[in-house]
């Protein structure tokens, strides 16, 4: 028997006014997997994540943990374990690192203080740099530290599915490697991840399965290792670098 996937997206259409940005996207994510969506600028990657989060109206079917999402509001999706880390990171820049992390757990109203403390310690173990800066205002962090904080804050919500929009954007290669190392660590802890990236090489290295999105359509999909060797991917996305 096949278990139902954690997330199933079927024929998703999203439009901005009269202009359709997604023309019938279908994908699935099984629990415990990292699935990447790669594609060029303007392909519709951010639009896809926004629609899955419930931030944009969409036509088509989305099932999360077996439940149809059409009538489910953003806050409820968060409560059910869907978490989006947007490209803009959306941190509270005046607040400290630790307060930002604590706010990541805001919807876990029944969690005990000790449990939150343990989760904070776990985040600090993953990102020692955040512990060193726990009282520093988020707005004063470097780009890499901000991405770490955004990831850590997301983890404080104990998500079932973590959706990451371009986590490597604007970061130095060394920090990018660090971030992808963390993503791999999360997978080994059973966190499921939908990873949207322009850095196709890194995304395919860390993910189990990948989709290629071009101008609002999935043009190719497959096991990440197979995709990474597909001549079309090599030519268009991996180049000689
Ligand atoms: P990028 O990597 O540049 O963020 P992307 O793959 O995430 O690209 P989207 O941002 O989802 O692509 O954009 C998909 C298409 O929808 C683009 O043609 C874009 O111009 C359009 N679009 C995005 N946001 C809006 C908006 N708020 N209003 C109108 N059109 C939009």
PDB file of N, CA, C and O and ligand atoms in Angstrom, residues 16 21 40-47 87 166 198, ligand 1:
ATOM      1  N   UNK A  16      -2.236  36.538 -11.289  1.00  0.00           N
ATOM      2  CA  UNK A  16      -2.195  37.895 -10.749  1.00  0.00           C
ATOM      3  C   UNK A  16      -3.109  38.720 -11.646  1.00  0.00           C
ATOM      4  O   UNK A  16      -2.741  39.017 -12.785  1.00  0.00           O
ATOM      5  N   UNK A  21       0.192  33.017 -13.647  1.00  0.00           N
ATOM      6  CA  UNK A  21       1.618  32.789 -13.388  1.00  0.00           C
ATOM      7  C   UNK A  21       1.925  31.299 -13.257  1.00  0.00           C
ATOM      8  O   UNK A  21       3.021  30.846 -13.588  1.00  0.00           O
ATOM      9  N   UNK A  40      14.429  29.233 -13.479  1.00  0.00           N
ATOM     10  CA  UNK A  40      14.983  30.582 -13.610  1.00  0.00           C
ATOM     11  C   UNK A  40      14.118  31.637 -12.925  1.00  0.00           C
ATOM     12  O   UNK A  40      13.004  31.354 -12.483  1.00  0.00           O
ATOM     13  N   UNK A  41      14.632  32.846 -12.886  1.00  0.00           N
ATOM     14  CA  UNK A  41      13.892  34.017 -12.433  1.00  0.00           C
ATOM     15  C   UNK A  41      12.530  34.104 -13.087  1.00  0.00           C
ATOM     16  O   UNK A  41      12.420  33.958 -14.296  1.00  0.00           O
ATOM     17  N   UNK A  42      11.516  34.348 -12.283  1.00  0.00           N
ATOM     18  CA  UNK A  42      10.194  34.580 -12.862  1.00  0.00           C
ATOM     19  C   UNK A  42       9.457  33.319 -13.273  1.00  0.00           C
ATOM     20  O   UNK A  42       8.383  33.393 -13.870  1.00  0.00           O
ATOM     21  N   UNK A  43      10.003  32.156 -12.954  1.00  0.00           N
ATOM     22  CA  UNK A  43       9.358  30.890 -13.345  1.00  0.00           C
ATOM     23  C   UNK A  43       8.063  30.644 -12.571  1.00  0.00           C
ATOM     24  O   UNK A  43       7.189  29.906 -13.015  1.00  0.00           O
ATOM     25  N   UNK A  44       7.964  31.258 -11.394  1.00  0.00           N
ATOM     26  CA  UNK A  44       6.768  31.076 -10.580  1.00  0.00           C
ATOM     27  C   UNK A  44       7.035  30.344  -9.273  1.00  0.00           C
ATOM     28  O   UNK A  44       6.095  29.892  -8.605  1.00  0.00           O
ATOM     29  N   UNK A  45       8.286  30.263  -8.872  1.00  0.00           N
ATOM     30  CA  UNK A  45       8.641  29.495  -7.672  1.00  0.00           C
ATOM     31  C   UNK A  45       8.068  30.127  -6.408  1.00  0.00           C
ATOM     32  O   UNK A  45       7.485  29.447  -5.565  1.00  0.00           O
ATOM     33  N   UNK A  46       8.264  31.439  -6.284  1.00  0.00           N
ATOM     34  CA  UNK A  46       7.737  32.133  -5.102  1.00  0.00           C
ATOM     35  C   UNK A  46       6.209  32.108  -5.116  1.00  0.00           C
ATOM     36  O   UNK A  46       5.571  31.935  -4.064  1.00  0.00           O
ATOM     37  N   UNK A  47       5.646  32.255  -6.293  1.00  0.00           N
ATOM     38  CA  UNK A  47       4.189  32.199  -6.434  1.00  0.00           C
ATOM     39  C   UNK A  47       3.664  30.852  -5.933  1.00  0.00           C
ATOM     40  O   UNK A  47       2.647  30.787  -5.223  1.00  0.00           O
ATOM     41  N   UNK A  87      11.814  34.527   1.010  1.00  0.00           N
ATOM     42  CA  UNK A  87      13.088  35.052   0.530  1.00  0.00           C
ATOM     43  C   UNK A  87      13.532  36.273   1.337  1.00  0.00           C
ATOM     44  O   UNK A  87      14.703  36.487   1.589  1.00  0.00           O
ATOM     45  N   UNK A 166      14.558  30.201  -1.678  1.00  0.00           N
ATOM     46  CA  UNK A 166      15.908  30.677  -1.999  1.00  0.00           C
ATOM     47  C   UNK A 166      16.772  30.916  -0.765  1.00  0.00           C
ATOM     48  O   UNK A 166      17.264  32.033  -0.565  1.00  0.00           O
ATOM     49  N   UNK A 198      17.407  28.873  -6.984  1.00  0.00           N
ATOM     50  CA  UNK A 198      18.018  29.115  -8.288  1.00  0.00           C
ATOM     51  C   UNK A 198      19.366  28.415  -8.369  1.00  0.00           C
ATOM     52  O   UNK A 198      19.870  28.159  -9.453  1.00  0.00           O
TER      53      UNK A 198
HETATM   54  P1  LIG B   1      12.340  34.847  -8.655  1.00  0.00           P
HETATM   55  O1  LIG B   1      13.361  33.805  -8.478  1.00  0.00           O
HETATM   56  O2  LIG B   1      12.792  35.990  -9.527  1.00  0.00           O
HETATM   57  O3  LIG B   1      11.672  35.290  -7.399  1.00  0.00           O
HETATM   58  P2  LIG B   1      10.118  33.129  -9.184  1.00  0.00           P
HETATM   59  O4  LIG B   1      10.358  31.876  -9.904  1.00  0.00           O
HETATM   60  O5  LIG B   1       9.959  33.064  -7.729  1.00  0.00           O
HETATM   61  O6  LIG B   1      11.215  34.164  -9.571  1.00  0.00           O
HETATM   62  P3  LIG B   1       7.617  34.516  -9.147  1.00  0.00           P
HETATM   63  O7  LIG B   1       8.119  35.590  -8.262  1.00  0.00           O
HETATM   64  O8  LIG B   1       6.720  33.508  -8.588  1.00  0.00           O
HETATM   65  O9  LIG B   1       8.836  33.780  -9.857  1.00  0.00           O
HETATM   66  O10 LIG B   1       6.927  35.189 -10.402  1.00  0.00           O
HETATM   67  C1  LIG B   1       6.229  34.456 -11.416  1.00  0.00           C
HETATM   68  C2  LIG B   1       5.570  35.409 -12.402  1.00  0.00           C
HETATM   69  O11 LIG B   1       4.506  36.106 -11.747  1.00  0.00           O
HETATM   70  C3  LIG B   1       6.501  36.467 -12.946  1.00  0.00           C
HETATM   71  O12 LIG B   1       6.152  36.677 -14.300  1.00  0.00           O
HETATM   72  C4  LIG B   1       6.180  37.693 -12.117  1.00  0.00           C
HETATM   73  O13 LIG B   1       6.420  38.861 -12.841  1.00  0.00           O
HETATM   74  C5  LIG B   1       4.710  37.509 -11.810  1.00  0.00           C
HETATM   75  N1  LIG B   1       4.343  38.114 -10.513  1.00  0.00           N
HETATM   76  C6  LIG B   1       4.871  37.807  -9.315  1.00  0.00           C
HETATM   77  N2  LIG B   1       4.304  38.526  -8.333  1.00  0.00           N
HETATM   78  C7  LIG B   1       3.381  39.325  -8.933  1.00  0.00           C
HETATM   79  C8  LIG B   1       2.472  40.309  -8.467  1.00  0.00           C
HETATM   80  N3  LIG B   1       2.360  40.595  -7.166  1.00  0.00           N
HETATM   81  N4  LIG B   1       1.693  40.926  -9.380  1.00  0.00           N
HETATM   82  C9  LIG B   1       1.780  40.633 -10.692  1.00  0.00           C
HETATM   83  N5  LIG B   1       2.608  39.711 -11.191  1.00  0.00           N
HETATM   84  C10 LIG B   1       3.411  39.065 -10.334  1.00  0.00           C
END
